[in-house]
Amino acid sequence: MNMEEDLALLYAEPNALGQALGKAVPDWQGAGNISAATLEGRFTRVVPLNPRKHAQALFEANQQSPDQRMWTYLPYGPFDDFEAYDCWLQMAATTTDPRFFCIERKTSGAPLGVLAYAAIDEARGSVELAHLAFSPALQQTVQATEAVYLMLEHAFALGYRRCEWKCHAHNAPSRNAALRFGFTYEGLFRNHLVVKGRNRDTCWFSITDDEWRELLPRYRAWLNESNINALGIQSLSLKEFLVN
């Protein structure tokens, strides 16, 4: 990103000294607590992760990726057997930051993938969508997009001002997904982490609350029955709704 071009886009209001300030945010009290909520969509249900209910089905769904490429850019996995995966899932289900959820197909209740809220900062009103581990049955489907939409809608309804998306700089599918979902690229954090013994440069993206107010009706129009039928077949892609 070009810093001067970015700064030129910022809202600026001069104070009595002629110094530029950001827009006023009156009565800011912070965002709400992210709890273990259940989020209902047309095709998808996002529920708190429950290893007793979800572990076996998730493991089997993930095994449909024979080369295990879904784990390459995550800090854990692949898992050699169910016991190892179940152990990790048991740990994940106990944390509140990140707070993990399972994505279920609404018609059958079948678990299809995992995602989480992370870097939860109520005082600053910032939260991240993270730990996306989508089985092959969920990848590039209406259910996957709806799950992300439900998480975004819930976070902004709780008063968060910013939702982040971070990914390995070499993870092209994740970068493309962030843009497709309406996130704005913010920059590259070099030498950000060491993951699985290798350097990770991290791409940062975000959606602000102002942007979400514009994106929300477009997401809802995309999900409407006039665009996606009961079988989950869409007439127009999400991108066609977000760019127009």
Coordinates of N, CA, C and O in Angstrom, one line a residue, residues 62-203:
N62 N -12.6 -34.0 7.2 CA -11.2 -33.5 6.8 C -10.4 -34.5 6.1 O -9.6 -34.1 5.2
Q63 N -10.7 -35.8 6.3 CA -9.9 -36.8 5.7 C -10.2 -36.9 4.2 O -9.5 -37.6 3.4
Q64 N -11.3 -36.2 3.7 CA -11.6 -36.2 2.3 C -10.6 -35.4 1.5 O -10.7 -35.3 0.3
S65 N -9.7 -34.7 2.3 CA -8.6 -34.0 1.6 C -7.3 -34.9 1.7 O -6.6 -34.9 2.7
P66 N -7.1 -35.8 0.7 CA -6.1 -36.8 0.8 C -4.7 -36.3 1.0 O -3.8 -36.9 1.6
D67 N -4.4 -35.1 0.4 CA -3.1 -34.6 0.5 C -2.9 -33.7 1.7 O -1.8 -33.1 2.0
Q68 N -4.0 -33.5 2.5 CA -4.0 -32.7 3.7 C -3.6 -31.2 3.5 O -3.0 -30.6 4.4
R69 N -3.8 -30.7 2.3 CA -3.4 -29.3 2.0 C -4.1 -28.3 2.8 O -3.6 -27.1 3.0
M70 N -5.2 -28.6 3.4 CA -6.0 -27.7 4.2 C -5.2 -27.2 5.5 O -5.6 -26.2 6.1
W71 N -4.2 -28.0 5.9 CA -3.5 -27.7 7.1 C -2.2 -26.9 6.8 O -1.5 -26.5 7.8
T72 N -1.8 -26.7 5.6 CA -0.5 -26.2 5.3 C -0.2 -24.9 6.0 O 0.9 -24.7 6.5
Y73 N -1.1 -24.0 6.0 CA -0.9 -22.6 6.5 C -1.4 -22.4 7.9 O -1.3 -21.3 8.4
L74 N -2.0 -23.4 8.5 CA -2.4 -23.3 9.9 C -1.3 -23.7 10.8 O -0.4 -24.5 10.4
P75 N -1.2 -23.2 12.0 CA -0.1 -23.5 13.0 C -0.2 -24.9 13.6 O 0.7 -25.2 14.3
Y76 N -1.1 -25.7 13.2 CA -1.3 -27.0 13.8 C -1.7 -27.9 12.6 O -2.1 -27.4 11.5
G77 N -1.7 -29.2 12.9 CA -2.1 -30.2 11.8 C -1.0 -30.3 10.8 O -0.1 -29.6 10.8
P78 N -1.2 -31.3 9.9 CA -2.3 -32.3 9.8 C -2.2 -33.3 11.0 O -1.1 -33.4 11.6
F79 N -3.3 -34.0 11.2 CA -3.3 -34.9 12.3 C -3.3 -36.4 11.8 O -4.1 -36.7 10.9
D80 N -2.4 -37.2 12.3 CA -2.2 -38.5 11.8 C -3.4 -39.5 12.1 O -3.6 -40.4 11.3
D81 N -4.1 -39.2 13.2 CA -5.2 -40.1 13.5 C -6.2 -39.3 14.3 O -6.0 -38.2 14.7
F82 N -7.3 -40.0 14.6 CA -8.4 -39.3 15.2 C -8.1 -38.9 16.7 O -8.5 -37.8 17.1
E83 N -7.3 -39.7 17.3 CA -6.9 -39.4 18.7 C -6.2 -38.1 18.8 O -6.4 -37.2 19.7
A84 N -5.3 -37.8 17.9 CA -4.5 -36.6 17.9 C -5.4 -35.4 17.5 O -5.3 -34.3 18.2
Y85 N -6.3 -35.6 16.6 CA -7.3 -34.5 16.3 C -8.2 -34.2 17.4 O -8.5 -33.1 17.7
D86 N -8.7 -35.3 18.0 CA -9.6 -35.1 19.1 C -9.0 -34.4 20.3 O -9.6 -33.5 21.0
C87 N -7.7 -34.7 20.5 CA -7.0 -34.0 21.6 C -6.9 -32.5 21.3 O -7.1 -31.7 22.2
W88 N -6.5 -32.2 20.1 CA -6.5 -30.8 19.7 C -7.8 -30.1 19.9 O -8.0 -29.0 20.4
L89 N -8.9 -30.8 19.4 CA -10.2 -30.2 19.5 C -10.7 -30.0 20.9 O -11.3 -29.0 21.2
Q90 N -10.3 -30.9 21.8 CA -10.7 -30.8 23.2 C -10.0 -29.5 23.8 O -10.7 -28.8 24.5
M91 N -8.8 -29.2 23.4 CA -8.1 -28.0 23.9 C -8.8 -26.8 23.3 O -9.0 -25.8 24.0
A92 N -9.0 -26.8 22.0 CA -9.6 -25.6 21.3 C -11.0 -25.3 21.9 O -11.3 -24.1 22.0
A93 N -11.7 -26.3 22.3 CA -13.1 -26.0 22.8 C -13.1 -25.3 24.2 O -14.1 -24.8 24.6
T94 N -11.9 -25.3 24.9 CA -11.9 -24.8 26.2 C -11.4 -23.3 26.2 O -11.5 -22.6 27.3
T95 N -11.0 -22.8 25.1 CA -10.4 -21.4 25.1 C -11.6 -20.4 24.8 O -12.5 -20.7 24.1
T96 N -11.4 -19.2 25.3 CA -12.4 -18.1 25.0 C -11.8 -17.1 24.1 O -12.5 -16.2 23.6
D97 N -10.5 -17.1 23.9 CA -9.8 -16.3 22.9 C -8.5 -17.0 22.4 O -7.5 -17.0 23.1
P98 N -8.6 -17.7 21.3 CA -9.8 -17.7 20.3 C -11.0 -18.5 20.9 O -10.8 -19.4 21.7
R99 N -12.1 -18.1 20.4 CA -13.4 -18.8 20.7 C -13.8 -19.6 19.5 O -14.2 -19.0 18.5
F100 N -13.8 -20.9 19.5 CA -14.0 -21.7 18.4 C -15.5 -22.1 18.2 O -16.2 -22.3 19.2
F101 N -15.9 -22.2 16.9 CA -17.2 -22.6 16.5 C -17.1 -23.7 15.4 O -16.1 -23.8 14.7
C102 N -18.2 -24.4 15.3 CA -18.3 -25.5 14.3 C -19.4 -25.0 13.3 O -20.4 -24.5 13.7
I103 N -19.1 -25.2 12.0 CA -20.1 -24.9 11.0 C -20.8 -26.2 10.6 O -20.2 -27.2 10.2
E104 N -22.1 -26.2 10.8 CA -23.0 -27.4 10.5 C -23.8 -27.1 9.3 O -24.3 -25.9 9.1
R105 N -24.1 -28.1 8.5 CA -25.1 -28.0 7.4 C -26.5 -28.0 8.1 O -26.8 -28.9 8.9
K106 N -27.3 -27.0 7.8 CA -28.5 -26.8 8.6 C -29.5 -27.9 8.4 O -30.2 -28.3 9.4
T107 N -29.6 -28.5 7.2 CA -30.6 -29.5 7.0 C -30.3 -30.8 7.7 O -31.2 -31.5 8.2
S108 N -29.0 -31.2 7.8 CA -28.6 -32.5 8.4 C -27.9 -32.4 9.7 O -27.8 -33.4 10.4
G109 N -27.4 -31.2 10.0 CA -26.6 -31.0 11.2 C -25.2 -31.5 11.1 O -24.4 -31.6 12.0
A110 N -24.8 -31.9 9.8 CA -23.4 -32.5 9.6 C -22.4 -31.4 9.8 O -22.4 -30.3 9.2
P111 N -21.4 -31.7 10.7 CA -20.2 -30.7 10.8 C -19.4 -30.7 9.6 O -19.0 -31.7 9.1
L112 N -19.1 -29.5 9.2 CA -18.3 -29.3 7.9 C -17.0 -28.6 8.1 O -16.1 -28.6 7.2
G113 N -16.8 -27.8 9.2 CA -15.6 -27.1 9.4 C -15.6 -26.3 10.7 O -16.6 -26.3 11.4
V114 N -14.5 -25.6 10.9 CA -14.2 -24.9 12.1 C -13.8 -23.5 11.8 O -13.1 -23.3 10.8
L115 N -14.1 -22.5 12.6 CA -13.6 -21.2 12.6 C -13.7 -20.5 13.9 O -14.3 -21.1 14.8
A116 N -13.1 -19.4 14.1 CA -13.1 -18.8 15.5 C -13.0 -17.3 15.4 O -12.6 -16.7 14.4
Y117 N -13.4 -16.7 16.5 CA -13.1 -15.3 16.8 C -11.8 -15.3 17.6 O -11.6 -16.1 18.5
A118 N -10.9 -14.4 17.2 CA -9.6 -14.3 17.9 C -9.2 -12.9 18.1 O -9.8 -12.0 17.5
A119 N -8.1 -12.6 18.8 CA -7.6 -11.3 19.1 C -8.8 -10.4 19.5 O -8.9 -9.3 19.0
I120 N -9.6 -10.9 20.4 CA -10.8 -10.2 20.8 C -10.4 -9.0 21.8 O -9.9 -9.2 22.8
D121 N -10.7 -7.8 21.4 CA -10.4 -6.6 22.1 C -11.7 -5.8 22.3 O -12.0 -5.0 21.4
E122 N -12.4 -6.0 23.3 CA -13.7 -5.3 23.5 C -13.5 -3.8 23.7 O -14.2 -3.0 23.2
A123 N -12.4 -3.4 24.4 CA -12.2 -2.0 24.7 C -11.9 -1.2 23.4 O -12.4 -0.1 23.3
R124 N -11.2 -1.8 22.5 CA -10.9 -1.1 21.3 C -11.9 -1.4 20.2 O -11.9 -0.8 19.1
G125 N -12.7 -2.5 20.4 CA -13.7 -2.8 19.4 C -13.2 -3.5 18.2 O -13.6 -3.3 17.1
S126 N -12.2 -4.4 18.4 CA -11.5 -5.1 17.4 C -11.6 -6.6 17.6 O -11.4 -7.0 18.7
V127 N -11.8 -7.3 16.5 CA -11.8 -8.8 16.6 C -11.4 -9.4 15.2 O -11.5 -8.7 14.2
E128 N -10.9 -10.6 15.3 CA -10.4 -11.2 14.1 C -11.2 -12.5 13.8 O -11.6 -13.2 14.7
L129 N -11.5 -12.8 12.5 CA -12.0 -14.1 12.1 C -10.7 -14.9 11.8 O -9.9 -14.5 10.9
A130 N -10.6 -16.1 12.4 CA -9.4 -16.8 12.4 C -9.6 -18.3 12.4 O -10.8 -18.8 12.6
H131 N -8.5 -19.1 12.3 CA -8.6 -20.6 12.4 C -9.6 -21.2 11.5 O -10.3 -22.2 11.9
L132 N -9.7 -20.7 10.3 CA -10.6 -21.3 9.3 C -10.1 -22.7 8.9 O -9.0 -22.7 8.2
A133 N -10.7 -23.8 9.2 CA -10.3 -25.1 8.8 C -11.5 -25.7 8.2 O -12.3 -26.4 8.8
F134 N -11.7 -25.5 6.9 CA -12.9 -26.0 6.2 C -12.6 -27.3 5.5 O -11.6 -27.4 4.7
S135 N -13.4 -28.3 5.7 CA -13.3 -29.6 5.0 C -13.5 -29.4 3.5 O -14.2 -28.4 3.1
P136 N -13.1 -30.3 2.7 CA -13.4 -30.2 1.2 C -14.9 -30.0 0.9 O -15.2 -29.4 0.0
A137 N -15.8 -30.6 1.8 CA -17.2 -30.5 1.5 C -17.7 -29.1 1.7 O -18.8 -28.8 1.3
L138 N -16.9 -28.3 2.5 CA -17.4 -26.9 2.8 C -16.7 -25.9 1.9 O -17.3 -24.8 1.6
Q139 N -15.5 -26.2 1.4 CA -14.7 -25.2 0.6 C -15.5 -24.7 -0.6 O -16.0 -25.5 -1.4
Q140 N -15.5 -23.4 -0.8 CA -16.0 -22.8 -2.0 C -17.5 -23.1 -2.2 O -18.0 -23.4 -3.3
T141 N -18.3 -23.1 -1.1 CA -19.7 -23.4 -1.1 C -20.5 -22.2 -0.5 O -19.9 -21.3 0.1
V142 N -21.8 -22.2 -0.8 CA -22.6 -21.2 -0.2 C -22.6 -21.2 1.3 O -22.6 -20.2 2.0
Q143 N -22.5 -22.5 1.8 CA -22.5 -22.6 3.3 C -21.2 -21.9 3.9 O -21.3 -21.3 5.0
A144 N -20.1 -22.1 3.2 CA -18.9 -21.4 3.7 C -19.0 -19.9 3.8 O -18.7 -19.3 4.8
T145 N -19.5 -19.3 2.7 CA -19.7 -17.9 2.7 C -20.7 -17.4 3.7 O -20.5 -16.4 4.4
E146 N -21.8 -18.2 3.8 CA -22.8 -17.8 4.8 C -22.3 -17.8 6.2 O -22.6 -17.0 7.1
A147 N -21.4 -18.8 6.5 CA -20.8 -18.9 7.9 C -20.0 -17.7 8.2 O -20.0 -17.1 9.3
V148 N -19.2 -17.2 7.2 CA -18.4 -16.0 7.4 C -19.3 -14.8 7.6 O -19.1 -14.0 8.5
Y149 N -20.4 -14.7 6.8 CA -21.3 -13.7 6.9 C -22.0 -13.7 8.3 O -22.1 -12.6 9.0
L150 N -22.3 -14.8 8.8 CA -23.0 -14.9 10.1 C -22.0 -14.4 11.2 O -22.4 -13.7 12.2
M151 N -20.7 -14.8 11.1 CA -19.7 -14.3 12.1 C -19.5 -12.8 12.0 O -19.4 -12.1 13.1
L152 N -19.4 -12.3 10.8 CA -19.3 -10.8 10.7 C -20.5 -10.1 11.2 O -20.4 -9.1 12.0
E153 N -21.7 -10.6 10.8 CA -22.9 -9.9 11.3 C -23.0 -9.9 12.8 O -23.3 -8.9 13.4
H154 N -22.6 -11.0 13.4 CA -22.7 -11.1 14.9 C -21.7 -10.1 15.6 O -22.0 -9.4 16.5
A155 N -20.5 -10.1 15.0 CA -19.5 -9.2 15.6 C -19.9 -7.8 15.6 O -19.8 -7.0 16.5
F156 N -20.3 -7.3 14.4 CA -20.7 -5.9 14.3 C -22.0 -5.6 15.0 O -22.1 -4.5 15.5
A157 N -22.9 -6.5 15.2 CA -24.1 -6.3 16.0 C -23.7 -6.1 17.5 O -24.4 -5.4 18.2
L158 N -22.6 -6.7 17.9 CA -22.1 -6.5 19.3 C -21.3 -5.2 19.5 O -20.9 -4.9 20.6
G159 N -21.2 -4.5 18.4 CA -20.6 -3.1 18.5 C -19.1 -3.1 18.2 O -18.5 -2.0 18.4
Y160 N -18.6 -4.1 17.6 CA -17.2 -4.1 17.2 C -17.0 -3.1 16.0 O -17.9 -3.0 15.1
R161 N -16.0 -2.4 16.0 CA -15.7 -1.3 15.0 C -14.8 -1.8 13.8 O -14.7 -1.2 12.8
R162 N -14.2 -3.0 14.1 CA -13.2 -3.5 13.1 C -13.2 -5.0 13.2 O -13.1 -5.6 14.3
C163 N -13.2 -5.7 12.1 CA -13.0 -7.1 12.0 C -11.9 -7.4 11.1 O -11.8 -6.9 10.0
E164 N -10.9 -8.2 11.6 CA -9.7 -8.4 10.9 C -9.7 -9.8 10.2 O -10.3 -10.8 10.7
W165 N -8.8 -10.0 9.2 CA -8.6 -11.2 8.6 C -7.1 -11.2 8.3 O -6.5 -10.3 7.7
K166 N -6.4 -12.2 8.9 CA -4.9 -12.3 8.7 C -4.6 -13.7 8.1 O -5.2 -14.7 8.5
C167 N -3.6 -13.7 7.2 CA -3.2 -15.0 6.6 C -1.8 -15.0 6.2 O -1.2 -13.9 6.0
H168 N -1.2 -16.2 6.0 CA 0.1 -16.4 5.5 C 0.2 -15.7 4.2 O -0.7 -15.8 3.3
A169 N 1.2 -14.9 3.9 CA 1.4 -14.2 2.7 C 1.4 -15.0 1.5 O 0.9 -14.6 0.4
H170 N 1.8 -16.3 1.6 CA 1.8 -17.2 0.5 C 0.5 -18.0 0.3 O 0.4 -18.8 -0.6
N171 N -0.5 -17.7 1.2 CA -1.7 -18.5 1.1 C -2.7 -17.7 0.2 O -3.6 -17.0 0.6
A172 N -2.5 -18.0 -1.1 CA -3.3 -17.3 -2.1 C -4.8 -17.5 -2.0 O -5.6 -16.5 -2.1
P173 N -5.3 -18.7 -1.7 CA -6.7 -18.9 -1.5 C -7.3 -18.1 -0.4 O -8.4 -17.5 -0.5
S174 N -6.6 -17.9 0.7 CA -7.1 -17.1 1.8 C -7.1 -15.6 1.5 O -8.0 -14.9 1.8
R175 N -6.0 -15.2 0.8 CA -6.0 -13.8 0.4 C -7.2 -13.5 -0.5 O -7.9 -12.4 -0.4
N176 N -7.4 -14.3 -1.5 CA -8.5 -14.1 -2.4 C -9.9 -14.2 -1.7 O -10.8 -13.4 -2.0
A177 N -10.0 -15.1 -0.7 CA -11.2 -15.2 0.0 C -11.5 -13.9 0.8 O -12.7 -13.4 0.8
A178 N -10.5 -13.3 1.4 CA -10.7 -12.1 2.2 C -11.2 -11.0 1.3 O -12.2 -10.3 1.6
L179 N -10.7 -10.9 0.1 CA -11.1 -9.8 -0.8 C -12.6 -10.1 -1.3 O -13.4 -9.2 -1.4
R180 N -12.8 -11.4 -1.6 CA -14.2 -11.8 -2.0 C -15.2 -11.5 -1.0 O -16.4 -11.1 -1.3
F181 N -14.9 -11.6 0.3 CA -15.8 -11.4 1.4 C -16.0 -9.9 1.7 O -16.8 -9.5 2.5
G182 N -15.2 -9.1 1.0 CA -15.4 -7.6 1.2 C -14.3 -7.0 2.1 O -14.4 -5.8 2.5
F183 N -13.3 -7.7 2.6 CA -12.2 -7.2 3.4 C -11.3 -6.3 2.5 O -11.2 -6.5 1.3
T184 N -10.7 -5.3 3.1 CA -9.8 -4.4 2.5 C -8.3 -4.8 2.9 O -8.1 -4.9 4.1
Y185 N -7.5 -4.9 1.9 CA -6.1 -5.2 2.2 C -5.4 -4.0 2.9 O -5.5 -2.9 2.5
E186 N -4.7 -4.3 4.0 CA -4.1 -3.2 4.8 C -2.5 -3.2 4.7 O -1.9 -2.2 5.0
G187 N -2.0 -4.4 4.4 CA -0.5 -4.4 4.3 C 0.1 -5.7 4.7 O -0.6 -6.7 5.1
L188 N 1.4 -5.7 4.6 CA 2.2 -7.0 4.9 C 3.0 -6.8 6.1 O 3.8 -5.8 6.2
F189 N 2.9 -7.7 7.1 CA 3.7 -7.7 8.3 C 4.8 -8.7 8.1 O 4.6 -9.9 8.1
R190 N 6.0 -8.2 7.9 CA 7.1 -9.0 7.5 C 7.7 -9.6 8.8 O 7.7 -9.0 9.9
N191 N 8.2 -10.9 8.6 CA 8.8 -11.6 9.8 C 7.8 -11.6 11.0 O 8.3 -11.4 12.1
H192 N 6.6 -11.8 10.7 CA 5.5 -11.7 11.8 C 5.6 -12.8 12.7 O 5.5 -12.6 14.0
L193 N 5.7 -14.0 12.2 CA 5.7 -15.2 13.1 C 6.6 -16.3 12.6 O 7.1 -16.2 11.4
V194 N 6.9 -17.2 13.5 CA 7.6 -18.5 13.0 C 6.6 -19.6 13.2 O 6.1 -19.8 14.3
V195 N 6.2 -20.3 12.1 CA 5.1 -21.3 12.1 C 5.7 -22.6 11.5 O 6.2 -22.5 10.4
K196 N 5.6 -23.6 12.3 CA 6.1 -24.9 11.8 C 7.6 -24.8 11.3 O 8.0 -25.4 10.3
G197 N 8.4 -24.0 12.1 CA 9.8 -23.9 11.8 C 10.1 -23.0 10.6 O 11.3 -23.0 10.1
R198 N 9.2 -22.3 10.1 CA 9.4 -21.4 8.9 C 8.9 -20.0 9.2 O 8.0 -19.8 10.0
N199 N 9.6 -19.0 8.6 CA 9.1 -17.6 8.7 C 7.7 -17.5 8.1 O 7.4 -18.1 7.0
R200 N 6.9 -16.7 8.7 CA 5.6 -16.3 8.2 C 5.5 -14.8 8.1 O 5.5 -14.1 9.1
D201 N 5.4 -14.3 6.8 CA 5.0 -13.0 6.6 C 3.5 -13.0 6.5 O 2.9 -13.9 5.9
T202 N 2.8 -12.0 7.1 CA 1.4 -12.0 7.3 C 0.7 -10.9 6.5 O 1.1 -9.7 6.7
C203 N -0.3 -11.2 5.7 CA -1.2 -10.2 5.1 C -2.3 -9.8 6.0 O -2.9 -10.7 6.6

